[in-house]
Short mmCIF file of C-alpha atoms in Angstrom, two decimals:
data_model
loop_
_atom_site.label_atom_id
_atom_site.label_comp_id
_atom_site.label_asym_id
_atom_site.label_seq_id
_atom_site.Cartn_x
_atom_site.Cartn_y
_atom_site.Cartn_z
CA MET A 29 4.09 -36.67 18.88
CA THR A 30 2.53 -35.81 15.53
CA GLN A 31 4.61 -34.92 12.48
CA ASN A 32 3.52 -31.26 12.68
CA GLN A 33 4.43 -31.08 16.38
CA PHE A 34 7.84 -32.62 15.65
CA LEU A 35 8.45 -30.12 12.83
CA SER A 36 7.34 -27.22 15.03
CA LEU A 37 9.68 -28.27 17.86
CA SER A 38 12.57 -28.73 15.43
CA LEU A 39 12.01 -25.29 13.90
CA ILE A 40 11.80 -23.59 17.29
CA LEU A 41 15.13 -25.15 18.28
CA LEU A 42 16.68 -24.19 14.93
CA THR A 43 15.46 -20.61 15.31
CA PHE A 44 16.98 -20.39 18.81
CA LEU A 45 20.32 -21.81 17.71
CA THR A 46 20.68 -19.61 14.62
CA ALA A 47 19.37 -16.32 16.04
CA GLY A 48 21.85 -13.51 15.41
CA PRO A 49 21.99 -9.75 15.82
CA LEU A 50 19.56 -9.11 12.95
CA CYS A 51 15.95 -8.11 13.57
CA TRP A 52 14.66 -11.44 12.26
CA THR A 53 15.52 -15.10 12.35
CA VAL A 54 15.26 -17.51 9.44
CA THR A 55 13.94 -21.06 9.63
CA GLN A 56 14.31 -23.59 6.86
CA ALA A 57 13.75 -27.33 6.42
CA ALA A 58 13.27 -29.85 3.64
CA GLY A 59 10.93 -28.47 1.00
CA GLY A 60 10.63 -25.09 -0.68
CA GLY A 61 10.89 -21.54 0.60
CA ASN A 62 11.97 -20.16 3.95
CA TRP A 63 10.47 -18.23 6.85
CA ALA A 64 11.71 -15.17 8.74
CA VAL A 65 10.30 -13.71 11.95
CA LEU A 66 10.29 -9.98 11.23
CA LYS A 67 8.83 -8.73 14.50
CA ALA A 68 8.25 -10.78 17.64
CA SER A 69 5.38 -8.39 18.38
CA ILE A 70 3.71 -5.55 16.51
CA GLY A 71 1.45 -4.95 19.50
CA ILE A 72 -1.78 -6.05 17.79
CA SER A 73 -3.05 -9.12 15.97
CA ALA A 74 -2.96 -8.72 12.17
CA MET A 75 -6.60 -9.45 11.32
CA HIS A 76 -6.68 -7.04 8.35
CA MET A 77 -3.79 -5.95 6.09
CA GLN A 78 -3.40 -3.64 3.08
CA LEU A 79 -0.17 -2.83 1.22
CA LEU A 80 0.06 0.80 0.03
CA ASN A 81 2.09 2.21 -2.86
CA ASN A 82 4.66 3.70 -0.43
CA ASP A 83 5.63 0.14 0.67
CA LYS A 84 3.92 0.52 4.00
CA VAL A 85 1.27 -1.88 5.25
CA VAL A 86 -1.79 -0.78 7.21
CA ILE A 87 -2.68 -3.43 9.80
CA PHE A 88 -5.54 -3.49 12.31
CA ASP A 89 -7.55 -5.81 14.51
CA ARG A 90 -10.53 -4.45 16.53
CA THR A 91 -11.12 -1.80 19.17
CA ASP A 92 -13.30 -3.84 21.58
CA PHE A 93 -10.53 -6.29 22.41
CA GLY A 94 -9.23 -4.69 25.57
CA ARG A 95 -5.77 -3.15 25.82
CA SER A 96 -3.31 -4.05 23.08
CA ASN A 97 0.46 -4.32 23.55
CA ILE A 98 1.31 -1.01 21.87
CA SER A 99 0.52 2.45 23.25
CA LEU A 100 -0.84 5.38 21.31
CA PRO A 101 1.81 8.12 20.94
CA ASN A 102 2.22 11.17 23.18
CA GLY A 103 -0.12 9.95 25.88
CA LYS A 104 -3.05 9.95 23.47
CA CYS A 105 -6.17 7.94 24.34
CA ARG A 106 -9.27 6.86 22.45
CA VAL A 107 -12.46 7.79 24.28
CA ASP A 108 -15.50 5.85 23.11
CA PRO A 109 -18.55 5.57 25.38
CA ASN A 110 -19.97 2.91 23.05
CA ASP A 111 -16.98 0.56 23.31
CA THR A 112 -17.91 -2.82 24.79
CA ALA A 113 -14.48 -3.43 26.38
CA LEU A 114 -12.88 -0.09 27.35
CA THR A 115 -14.45 3.35 27.07
CA ASN A 116 -11.04 4.95 27.61
CA ASP A 117 -8.23 3.10 25.83
CA CYS A 118 -4.70 4.48 25.52
CA THR A 119 -3.48 1.62 23.32
CA ALA A 120 -3.52 1.30 19.54
CA HIS A 121 -5.55 -1.17 17.50
CA SER A 122 -4.03 -0.24 14.16
CA VAL A 123 -0.40 0.10 13.09
CA GLU A 124 1.58 1.01 10.00
CA TYR A 125 4.37 -1.43 9.11
CA ASN A 126 7.30 0.01 7.15
CA VAL A 127 8.66 -2.75 4.91
CA ALA A 128 11.96 -0.96 4.23
CA THR A 129 12.86 -0.26 7.87
CA ASN A 130 10.99 -3.14 9.53
CA GLY A 131 9.47 -0.48 11.79
CA ILE A 132 6.03 -0.05 13.36
CA ARG A 133 4.05 3.16 13.91
CA ALA A 134 0.93 3.19 16.09
CA LEU A 135 -2.23 4.56 14.44
CA THR A 136 -5.49 5.81 15.92
CA VAL A 137 -8.69 4.19 14.77
CA LEU A 138 -11.70 5.47 16.71
CA THR A 139 -14.61 3.14 15.92
CA ASP A 140 -14.72 -0.64 15.82
CA VAL A 141 -13.17 -2.08 12.63
CA TRP A 142 -13.73 -5.74 13.56
CA CYS A 143 -14.46 -7.96 10.54
CA SER A 144 -14.59 -5.06 8.10
CA SER A 145 -13.58 -4.66 4.45
CA GLY A 146 -11.72 -2.27 2.18
CA ALA A 147 -10.20 -1.35 -1.17
CA LEU A 148 -7.95 1.29 -2.72
CA THR A 149 -8.94 4.34 -4.73
CA PRO A 150 -7.22 5.14 -8.06
CA ASP A 151 -4.99 7.67 -6.25
CA GLY A 152 -3.86 5.07 -3.69
CA ARG A 153 -5.97 5.91 -0.64
CA LEU A 154 -7.36 3.04 1.41
CA ILE A 155 -11.13 3.23 1.78
CA GLN A 156 -12.05 0.98 4.70
CA THR A 157 -15.70 0.22 5.36
CA GLY A 158 -17.86 -1.00 8.19
CA GLY A 159 -17.12 -3.16 11.19
CA PHE A 160 -18.98 -3.87 14.42
CA ASN A 161 -20.88 -1.91 17.03
CA ASP A 162 -20.34 1.83 16.48
CA GLY A 163 -18.20 1.14 13.40
CA ASP A 164 -20.73 -0.69 11.23
CA HIS A 165 -21.80 2.40 9.21
CA VAL A 166 -18.39 4.09 9.21
CA VAL A 167 -16.13 4.77 6.23
CA ARG A 168 -12.46 5.32 7.11
CA ILE A 169 -9.77 6.78 4.87
CA PHE A 170 -6.02 6.25 5.13
CA ARG A 171 -3.68 8.18 2.85
CA PRO A 172 -0.22 6.86 1.91
CA CYS A 173 1.72 9.85 3.24
CA SER A 174 4.26 10.48 5.96
CA GLY A 175 2.68 10.78 9.41
CA CYS A 176 -0.88 10.31 8.14
CA ASP A 177 -3.53 8.72 10.33
CA TRP A 178 -7.08 7.45 9.97
CA GLU A 179 -9.88 9.82 8.95
CA GLU A 180 -13.43 8.71 9.76
CA ILE A 181 -16.81 9.45 8.18
CA SER A 182 -19.43 8.43 10.74
CA SER A 183 -22.38 7.75 8.40
CA GLY A 184 -20.56 6.92 5.20
CA LEU A 185 -22.55 3.72 4.57
CA THR A 186 -26.27 3.30 3.94
CA ASN A 187 -26.46 -0.09 5.70
CA ARG A 188 -24.38 -1.73 8.39
CA ARG A 189 -21.49 -3.73 6.88
CA TRP A 190 -19.99 -6.55 8.94
CA TYR A 191 -18.27 -9.41 7.04
CA ALA A 192 -18.83 -7.68 3.68
CA THR A 193 -16.66 -7.62 0.53
CA ASN A 194 -15.41 -4.62 -1.46
CA GLN A 195 -14.57 -4.71 -5.16
CA ILE A 196 -12.98 -1.91 -7.19
CA LEU A 197 -14.97 -1.06 -10.33
CA PRO A 198 -13.69 0.19 -13.71
CA ASP A 199 -14.92 3.74 -12.99
CA GLY A 200 -12.96 3.93 -9.71
CA ARG A 201 -15.93 3.42 -7.41
CA GLN A 202 -16.25 0.50 -5.02
CA ILE A 203 -19.16 -1.87 -4.65
CA ILE A 204 -19.69 -3.21 -1.12
CA ILE A 205 -21.54 -6.52 -1.09
CA GLY A 206 -23.30 -8.33 1.73
CA GLY A 207 -22.38 -8.63 5.37
CA ARG A 208 -24.12 -10.22 8.30
CA ARG A 209 -27.89 -10.03 7.81
CA GLN A 210 -27.38 -7.72 4.82
CA PHE A 211 -28.64 -9.29 1.60
CA ASN A 212 -27.84 -6.24 -0.49
CA TYR A 213 -25.08 -4.05 -1.87
CA GLU A 214 -24.17 -0.36 -2.12
CA PHE A 215 -21.52 1.87 -3.68
CA TYR A 216 -18.84 4.23 -2.46
CA PRO A 217 -18.39 7.10 -3.13
CA LYS A 218 -22.08 7.84 -2.94
CA THR A 219 -24.06 9.40 -5.74
CA SER A 220 -27.05 11.59 -4.92
CA ALA A 221 -28.99 8.37 -4.32
CA THR A 222 -27.72 7.00 -1.00
CA VAL A 223 -29.48 3.66 -1.26
CA ALA A 224 -28.73 -0.04 -1.01
CA TYR A 225 -29.90 -2.56 -3.60
CA ASN A 226 -31.30 -5.99 -2.81
CA LEU A 227 -29.34 -9.05 -3.94
CA PRO A 228 -31.58 -12.14 -3.66
CA PHE A 229 -28.58 -14.42 -4.31
CA LEU A 230 -27.40 -13.67 -0.77
CA VAL A 231 -30.77 -14.80 0.62
CA GLU A 232 -30.62 -18.00 -1.45
CA THR A 233 -27.13 -18.88 -0.21
CA ASN A 234 -27.81 -18.21 3.48
CA ASP A 235 -27.75 -21.44 5.53
CA PRO A 236 -29.97 -21.27 8.65
CA HIS A 237 -27.92 -20.85 11.87
CA GLU A 238 -24.62 -20.99 9.94
CA GLU A 239 -24.90 -18.40 7.14
CA ASN A 240 -21.90 -19.73 5.09
CA ASN A 241 -22.18 -16.80 2.68
CA LEU A 242 -20.27 -14.02 4.46
CA TYR A 243 -17.24 -12.34 2.91
CA PRO A 244 -18.41 -13.52 -0.54
CA PHE A 245 -15.64 -14.04 -3.11
CA VAL A 246 -16.04 -11.26 -5.68
CA PHE A 247 -14.01 -10.75 -8.88
CA LEU A 248 -14.34 -8.29 -11.75
CA ASN A 249 -14.79 -10.42 -14.85
CA THR A 250 -13.28 -9.53 -18.23
CA ASP A 251 -16.72 -8.52 -19.57
CA GLY A 252 -17.20 -5.93 -16.81
CA ASN A 253 -19.66 -8.02 -14.81
CA LEU A 254 -18.98 -9.37 -11.31
CA PHE A 255 -18.38 -13.01 -10.48
CA ILE A 256 -19.87 -13.47 -6.99
CA PHE A 257 -19.34 -16.75 -5.12
CA ALA A 258 -21.13 -17.46 -1.83
CA ASN A 259 -21.59 -20.72 0.05
CA ASN A 260 -21.21 -23.34 -2.72
CA ARG A 261 -22.23 -21.55 -5.92
CA ALA A 262 -21.82 -18.39 -7.94
CA ILE A 263 -23.49 -15.91 -10.25
CA LEU A 264 -22.34 -13.45 -12.89
CA PHE A 265 -23.86 -10.11 -11.93
CA ASP A 266 -24.38 -6.94 -13.97
CA TYR A 267 -24.29 -4.33 -11.19
CA SER A 268 -25.03 -1.48 -13.64
CA LYS A 269 -28.44 -3.00 -14.45
CA ASP A 270 -28.99 -4.92 -11.18
CA VAL A 271 -29.39 -8.14 -13.17
CA VAL A 272 -28.04 -11.68 -12.78
CA VAL A 273 -26.50 -12.50 -16.16
CA LYS A 274 -25.63 -16.13 -15.46
CA LYS A 275 -25.96 -18.75 -12.75
CA TYR A 276 -23.00 -21.09 -12.43
CA PRO A 277 -23.36 -24.74 -11.44
CA GLN A 278 -23.10 -25.63 -7.78
CA MET A 279 -19.70 -26.92 -6.72
CA PRO A 280 -19.91 -30.72 -7.17
CA ASP A 281 -19.50 -31.74 -3.52
CA GLY A 282 -22.15 -29.23 -2.41
CA ASN A 283 -20.07 -28.10 0.57
CA PRO A 284 -19.78 -24.44 1.59
CA ARG A 285 -16.58 -22.47 1.06
CA SER A 286 -17.55 -19.07 2.51
CA TYR A 287 -17.34 -17.79 6.08
CA PRO A 288 -17.61 -19.45 8.57
CA SER A 289 -16.91 -22.62 6.54
CA THR A 290 -14.00 -20.57 5.33
CA GLY A 291 -12.15 -21.51 2.18
CA SER A 292 -10.33 -19.03 -0.05
CA ALA A 293 -10.49 -18.01 -3.69
CA VAL A 294 -8.42 -16.33 -6.36
CA LEU A 295 -8.85 -15.09 -9.91
CA LEU A 296 -6.13 -16.91 -11.84
CA PRO A 297 -3.72 -14.85 -14.01
CA LEU A 298 -5.32 -12.97 -16.89
CA LYS A 299 -3.15 -13.42 -19.96
CA LEU A 300 -3.20 -10.42 -22.31
CA PHE A 301 -2.10 -10.04 -25.91
CA GLN A 302 -1.85 -6.51 -27.34
CA GLY A 303 -3.86 -5.29 -24.34
CA ASN A 304 -6.74 -7.74 -24.79
CA VAL A 305 -7.60 -10.94 -22.95
CA ALA A 306 -6.33 -14.14 -24.52
CA GLY A 307 -7.87 -17.30 -23.10
CA GLY A 308 -10.64 -16.06 -20.82
CA ALA A 309 -10.81 -15.94 -17.01
CA GLU A 310 -10.66 -18.72 -14.42
CA VAL A 311 -11.40 -18.78 -10.69
CA LEU A 312 -9.90 -21.19 -8.15
CA VAL A 313 -11.69 -21.90 -4.84
CA CYS A 314 -9.75 -23.97 -2.29
CA GLY A 315 -10.52 -25.54 1.07
CA GLY A 316 -13.40 -24.85 3.40
CA ALA A 317 -15.47 -27.03 5.72
CA PRO A 318 -18.35 -29.48 5.24
CA LYS A 319 -21.86 -28.24 5.82
CA GLY A 320 -22.72 -28.35 9.53
CA THR A 321 -19.11 -27.96 10.69
CA PHE A 322 -19.75 -24.61 12.41
CA THR A 323 -22.67 -26.09 14.38
CA SER A 324 -20.60 -29.15 15.32
CA ALA A 325 -17.67 -27.00 16.45
CA LYS A 326 -19.95 -25.04 18.79
CA LYS A 327 -20.79 -28.38 20.41
CA GLY A 328 -17.12 -29.40 20.72
CA THR A 329 -16.86 -31.71 17.69
CA PHE A 330 -14.31 -30.58 15.12
CA VAL A 331 -15.02 -31.99 11.67
CA GLY A 332 -12.15 -32.41 9.23
CA ALA A 333 -11.73 -29.61 6.68
CA LEU A 334 -12.09 -30.02 2.91
CA ASN A 335 -9.03 -31.05 0.89
CA THR A 336 -10.42 -30.02 -2.51
CA CYS A 337 -10.12 -27.08 -4.86
CA GLY A 338 -12.66 -26.24 -7.52
CA ARG A 339 -11.53 -24.51 -10.71
CA ILE A 340 -13.93 -22.98 -13.22
CA LYS A 341 -13.53 -21.00 -16.44
CA ILE A 342 -16.05 -18.26 -15.78
CA THR A 343 -15.99 -16.93 -19.35
CA ASP A 344 -16.98 -20.25 -20.96
CA PRO A 345 -20.47 -20.52 -22.50
CA ASN A 346 -21.06 -23.69 -20.46
CA PRO A 347 -18.69 -23.44 -17.48
CA GLN A 348 -18.12 -26.47 -15.26
CA TRP A 349 -16.19 -27.00 -12.03
CA VAL A 350 -13.08 -29.17 -12.23
CA MET A 351 -12.14 -30.59 -8.82
CA GLU A 352 -8.59 -31.18 -7.59
CA ASN A 353 -7.19 -32.59 -4.34
CA MET A 354 -4.82 -30.56 -2.20
CA PRO A 355 -2.04 -32.38 -0.30
CA THR A 356 -3.69 -31.36 3.00
CA ALA A 357 -7.19 -30.39 4.03
CA ARG A 358 -7.41 -26.72 4.96
CA VAL A 359 -9.93 -24.30 6.46
CA MET A 360 -9.17 -20.58 7.02
CA GLY A 361 -6.31 -20.69 4.49
CA ASP A 362 -5.19 -17.68 2.43
CA THR A 363 -4.50 -17.72 -1.31
CA VAL A 364 -1.83 -15.28 -2.51
CA MET A 365 -0.94 -14.64 -6.15
CA LEU A 366 2.84 -14.71 -6.61
CA PRO A 367 4.52 -12.49 -9.26
CA ASN A 368 5.22 -15.48 -11.53
CA GLY A 369 1.54 -16.44 -11.69
CA ASN A 370 1.65 -19.30 -9.18
CA VAL A 371 -0.67 -19.35 -6.17
CA LEU A 372 0.52 -19.69 -2.58
CA ILE A 373 -1.95 -21.42 -0.23
CA ILE A 374 -0.97 -20.61 3.36
CA ASN A 375 -2.27 -20.45 6.98
CA GLY A 376 -5.29 -22.17 8.52
CA GLY A 377 -6.17 -25.49 10.16
CA SER A 378 -7.26 -28.93 9.07
CA ALA A 379 -10.36 -29.23 11.26
CA GLY A 380 -13.22 -27.11 12.56
CA SER A 381 -14.37 -23.77 11.20
CA ALA A 382 -13.81 -20.05 11.51
CA GLY A 383 -15.13 -18.40 14.66
CA TRP A 384 -14.12 -18.17 18.30
CA GLU A 385 -12.24 -21.31 19.42
CA TYR A 386 -13.70 -23.35 16.54
CA GLY A 387 -10.54 -24.22 14.53
CA ARG A 388 -8.18 -27.11 15.23
CA ASN A 389 -4.97 -28.75 13.93
CA PRO A 390 -2.88 -25.93 12.42
CA VAL A 391 -1.57 -26.51 8.90
CA LEU A 392 2.01 -25.24 9.12
CA ASN A 393 3.09 -26.17 5.59
CA PRO A 394 2.11 -23.83 2.76
CA VAL A 395 1.47 -25.21 -0.72
CA ILE A 396 2.21 -23.63 -4.09
CA TYR A 397 -0.34 -24.25 -6.85
CA HIS A 398 1.02 -24.17 -10.42
CA PRO A 399 -2.02 -23.32 -12.59
CA ASN A 400 -0.21 -24.01 -15.88
CA ASN A 401 0.87 -27.54 -14.93
CA PRO A 402 -1.19 -30.56 -16.03
CA GLY A 403 -3.87 -31.73 -13.63
CA GLY A 404 -2.45 -34.01 -10.96
CA SER A 405 0.89 -32.17 -10.80
CA ARG A 406 -0.09 -28.69 -9.69
CA PHE A 407 0.56 -28.76 -5.94
CA GLU A 408 4.04 -28.35 -4.45
CA GLY A 409 4.61 -28.62 -0.68
CA GLN A 410 6.62 -25.92 1.10
CA ASN A 411 8.63 -25.61 4.30
CA PRO A 412 6.57 -25.24 7.47
CA SER A 413 6.31 -22.26 9.77
CA SER A 414 6.65 -22.80 13.51
CA ILE A 415 3.75 -20.43 14.29
CA PRO A 416 0.11 -21.58 13.99
CA ARG A 417 -1.94 -19.08 11.99
CA MET A 418 -5.55 -19.87 12.78
CA TYR A 419 -8.68 -17.66 12.89
CA HIS A 420 -7.99 -13.98 12.15
CA SER A 421 -4.74 -14.50 10.25
CA ALA A 422 -3.72 -12.70 7.05
CA ALA A 423 -1.12 -12.85 4.26
CA ILE A 424 -0.21 -10.38 1.49
CA LEU A 425 2.37 -10.11 -1.29
CA LEU A 426 5.14 -7.51 -0.91
CA ARG A 427 6.94 -5.73 -3.75
CA ASP A 428 10.16 -7.66 -3.09
CA GLY A 429 8.38 -10.97 -3.74
CA ARG A 430 8.07 -12.04 -0.11
CA VAL A 431 4.71 -12.81 1.49
CA LEU A 432 3.93 -10.98 4.73
CA VAL A 433 2.12 -13.19 7.26
CA GLY A 434 0.55 -12.19 10.57
CA GLY A 435 -2.36 -12.56 12.92
CA SER A 436 -4.15 -15.46 14.61
CA ASN A 437 -6.61 -14.72 17.34
CA PRO A 438 -9.25 -17.37 17.99
CA HIS A 439 -10.38 -15.62 21.20
CA ILE A 440 -12.88 -12.92 22.13
CA TYR A 441 -10.07 -10.91 23.75
CA TYR A 442 -6.28 -10.93 23.68
CA VAL A 443 -5.27 -14.25 25.30
CA PHE A 444 -1.57 -15.02 25.65
CA THR A 445 -1.47 -17.87 28.21
CA ASN A 446 -3.38 -21.06 28.98
CA ALA A 447 -4.82 -21.20 25.48
CA LEU A 448 -4.61 -23.89 22.81
CA TYR A 449 -3.66 -21.22 20.26
CA PRO A 450 -2.63 -17.98 22.03
CA THR A 451 -3.19 -14.57 20.49
CA GLU A 452 -0.36 -14.07 17.99
CA LEU A 453 1.21 -10.61 17.72
CA SER A 454 4.20 -11.60 15.60
CA LEU A 455 4.83 -10.70 11.98
CA GLU A 456 6.81 -12.99 9.69
CA SER A 457 7.60 -13.39 6.02
CA PHE A 458 7.57 -16.40 3.73
CA SER A 459 10.10 -16.26 0.90
CA PRO A 460 9.21 -18.60 -1.98
CA SER A 461 12.09 -20.57 -3.49
CA TYR A 462 12.39 -18.05 -6.35
CA LEU A 463 14.17 -15.83 -3.78
CA ASP A 464 16.82 -18.48 -3.02
CA PRO A 465 20.42 -17.29 -3.62
CA GLY A 466 20.82 -20.10 -6.15
CA SER A 467 18.44 -18.27 -8.49
CA SER A 468 20.33 -14.95 -8.43
CA ASN A 469 21.96 -15.62 -11.82
CA LEU A 470 18.51 -15.78 -13.43
CA ARG A 471 16.90 -12.93 -11.50
CA PRO A 472 16.00 -9.80 -13.50
CA LYS A 473 16.49 -6.29 -12.15
CA ILE A 474 14.32 -3.55 -13.63
CA ILE A 475 16.20 -0.45 -14.84
CA SER A 476 13.31 1.41 -16.42
CA PRO A 477 10.66 2.62 -16.12
CA VAL A 478 11.32 3.97 -12.64
CA SER A 479 8.99 3.22 -9.74
CA GLN A 480 5.83 5.39 -9.47
CA THR A 481 5.67 5.87 -13.27
CA LYS A 482 2.21 6.66 -14.65
CA ILE A 483 1.04 4.56 -17.60
CA GLY A 484 -2.08 4.64 -19.75
CA TYR A 485 -4.35 1.98 -21.21
CA LYS A 486 -3.36 0.02 -24.32
CA GLN A 487 -0.01 1.78 -24.28
CA ARG A 488 3.19 0.15 -25.55
CA ILE A 489 5.92 0.48 -22.95
CA ALA A 490 9.54 -0.65 -23.02
CA VAL A 491 10.71 -2.40 -19.87
CA ARG A 492 14.51 -2.50 -19.57
CA PHE A 493 16.17 -4.94 -17.21
CA THR A 494 19.41 -6.74 -16.46
CA VAL A 495 20.06 -10.44 -15.84
CA PRO A 496 23.52 -11.60 -14.63
CA GLY A 497 23.43 -14.95 -16.44
CA MET A 498 22.19 -16.30 -19.76
CA VAL A 499 18.71 -15.16 -20.77
CA ASN A 500 16.10 -17.39 -22.35
CA ALA A 501 14.11 -14.81 -24.32
CA ASN A 502 11.21 -17.21 -24.71
CA LEU A 503 10.77 -17.40 -20.93
CA VAL A 504 10.54 -13.70 -20.13
CA SER A 505 7.22 -12.11 -19.17
CA VAL A 506 5.97 -8.92 -17.52
CA THR A 507 3.26 -9.11 -14.86
CA LEU A 508 1.11 -6.55 -13.09
CA VAL A 509 -0.13 -7.41 -9.59
CA ALA A 510 -2.71 -5.40 -7.65
CA PRO A 511 -2.14 -4.91 -3.90
CA THR A 512 -4.90 -6.51 -1.84
CA PHE A 513 -7.02 -5.85 1.21
CA THR A 514 -6.82 -9.18 3.02
CA THR A 515 -8.90 -10.46 5.92
CA HIS A 516 -10.68 -13.67 6.88
CA SER A 517 -8.97 -15.74 4.17
CA PHE A 518 -9.95 -13.54 1.25
CA ALA A 519 -7.71 -11.08 -0.60
CA MET A 520 -10.12 -8.50 -1.99
CA ASN A 521 -9.21 -7.08 -5.43
CA GLN A 522 -6.42 -9.59 -5.98
CA ARG A 523 -5.54 -9.49 -9.68
CA LEU A 524 -2.55 -10.50 -11.80
CA LEU A 525 -2.19 -9.65 -15.48
CA VAL A 526 0.44 -11.14 -17.78
CA LEU A 527 1.41 -8.58 -20.43
CA GLY A 528 2.16 -10.71 -23.45
CA GLY A 529 3.13 -10.02 -27.03
CA GLY A 530 6.54 -8.53 -26.39
CA THR A 531 9.90 -9.55 -27.87
CA VAL A 532 13.14 -9.40 -25.92
CA SER A 533 16.10 -7.56 -27.40
CA THR A 534 19.66 -7.11 -26.17
CA VAL A 535 20.62 -3.48 -25.57
CA GLY A 536 23.94 -3.84 -23.73
CA MET A 537 26.08 -6.04 -21.52
CA SER A 538 23.62 -8.25 -19.60
CA THR A 539 20.96 -5.63 -20.37
CA TYR A 540 17.71 -6.34 -22.19
CA GLU A 541 14.46 -4.71 -23.18
CA VAL A 542 10.99 -6.12 -23.68
CA GLY A 543 8.15 -4.16 -25.26
CA VAL A 544 4.69 -4.93 -23.91
CA VAL A 545 1.21 -3.45 -24.21
CA THR A 546 -0.65 -2.36 -21.09
CA PRO A 547 -4.23 -3.55 -20.38
CA GLY A 548 -6.80 -2.23 -22.84
CA SER A 549 -9.29 -0.79 -20.35
CA GLY A 550 -10.36 -0.38 -16.74
CA VAL A 551 -12.48 -3.50 -17.10
CA LEU A 552 -9.28 -5.54 -17.33
CA ALA A 553 -7.31 -3.42 -14.84
CA PRO A 554 -9.18 -0.81 -12.79
CA SER A 555 -7.18 2.41 -12.52
CA GLY A 556 -4.79 2.61 -9.62
CA PHE A 557 -1.43 1.36 -8.40
CA TYR A 558 0.02 -2.01 -9.43
CA MET A 559 3.32 -3.76 -8.84
CA LEU A 560 5.12 -4.46 -12.13
CA PHE A 561 7.52 -7.42 -12.29
CA VAL A 562 9.79 -8.90 -14.94
CA VAL A 563 9.74 -12.70 -14.68
CA HIS A 564 12.51 -14.86 -16.18
CA GLN A 565 12.19 -18.65 -16.03
CA GLU A 566 9.65 -18.19 -13.19
CA ILE A 567 12.13 -16.03 -11.22
CA PRO A 568 10.64 -12.53 -10.65
CA SER A 569 12.49 -9.28 -10.29
CA GLN A 570 11.78 -6.97 -7.43
CA GLY A 571 8.66 -5.08 -8.47
CA ILE A 572 8.23 -1.40 -9.19
CA TRP A 573 5.08 0.64 -8.61
CA VAL A 574 3.18 1.88 -11.65
CA GLN A 575 -0.06 3.83 -11.70
CA ILE A 576 -2.54 2.97 -14.44
CA GLN A 577 -4.78 5.89 -15.32
#
């Protein structure tokens, strides 16, 4: 028995023995953080997830999967003569998860959303783009309102988008980049010119028979240009002029990190002073699979995943990759920015690649990466889950500081028996150690502003909070975190800003106030909804929603 198998068996037994009348069970072992099974089944596999500003999460898989395990309401059915599995399907393939009530509501998505992308508008609507089959040109809209359902625009895209990436721009539009056999980009909403623009970088990074450049990692840089990473290298791209501003060096090992050799990437915290960037911008790319792994997996040979992360300061005049070793090799992992600026690396396997049946050896233990620690001391192992999260898994940050984890479907259809890794319909949460009861004396609670407050750019705001115990004023910060659209190991539009420059003052019994300046422009923080946290000695408060406009 391997160590992971022993830990999995132990956790399953512990879950069974400690299960109570609550709607979830908690598992914990040596290490950091704990796990809770929130729902044994949500009826679908959580391939794609987006948190909305009403604390509800839109989740969907694909329509050509066969019948799911949750019915559409009121005897409703989806009729689609183009569907490759069922032309008449009375089950749902999208749900809304209510964080506050732990409840699920079935949603109706009409066309195939498989391997699609998305991003939020400044007013909080989810714009979801592309997919497969009859969904590849479709734009879908989901509004954060009670009882709302999907709206679909059949020809909303100029080109088919399957495995593409969306990035929110400073003017509120979205740029949609790439996709299978699409070496170009387009914008939404459309202007009068409904065209797509060629991006030769996507041709250059396309490996024959493997691709290795799908779901490119895209980040809005602090100069307004886009950092685009595909395969094993990156460019800085001026989308307004259709010009490559800079070519970054290839990652030193030369191995691919994009789908299907799927690693993950994150823009590290942007530290602001008086609304401006202090210290530049850095990107972290972790995990992936060696070149040729996808081809080997198709032949039944599962090559070990990569155990390295590359970190690069993208604003440097002469940027270079700095390589670091993770405790465990990982492919198909997710990177999630935590409110205190640390990075959670979670999900995936240690061999094979993304794709049907091509991943092996689940990695059950998450890792937390501390970007401010010295090199060699940045990785911290966490407690393991008992549920393998392989291909088609997802993870997102919630406003209460937990990380919502779901999905895992390595199969063409729903497969629940006689499979190495069955289709996983459960939803669980990972609570980092900052949520441990032992930290409650240090944990801030925000009093004002109230949630859903609107704030402007370069505006001084006073954030009032309480802390039960002694406060170290030098270790208080305020962070803004953007909610992400997460699928296939990439959290699109993930962004954390540290609002520096404030001093902490005492305003009452265990009550304090810190004055901070909001980001200076939409280049630093595109307009829209963010979660605002007060962090004290790396312990975050529960967040509140603010809308930057």
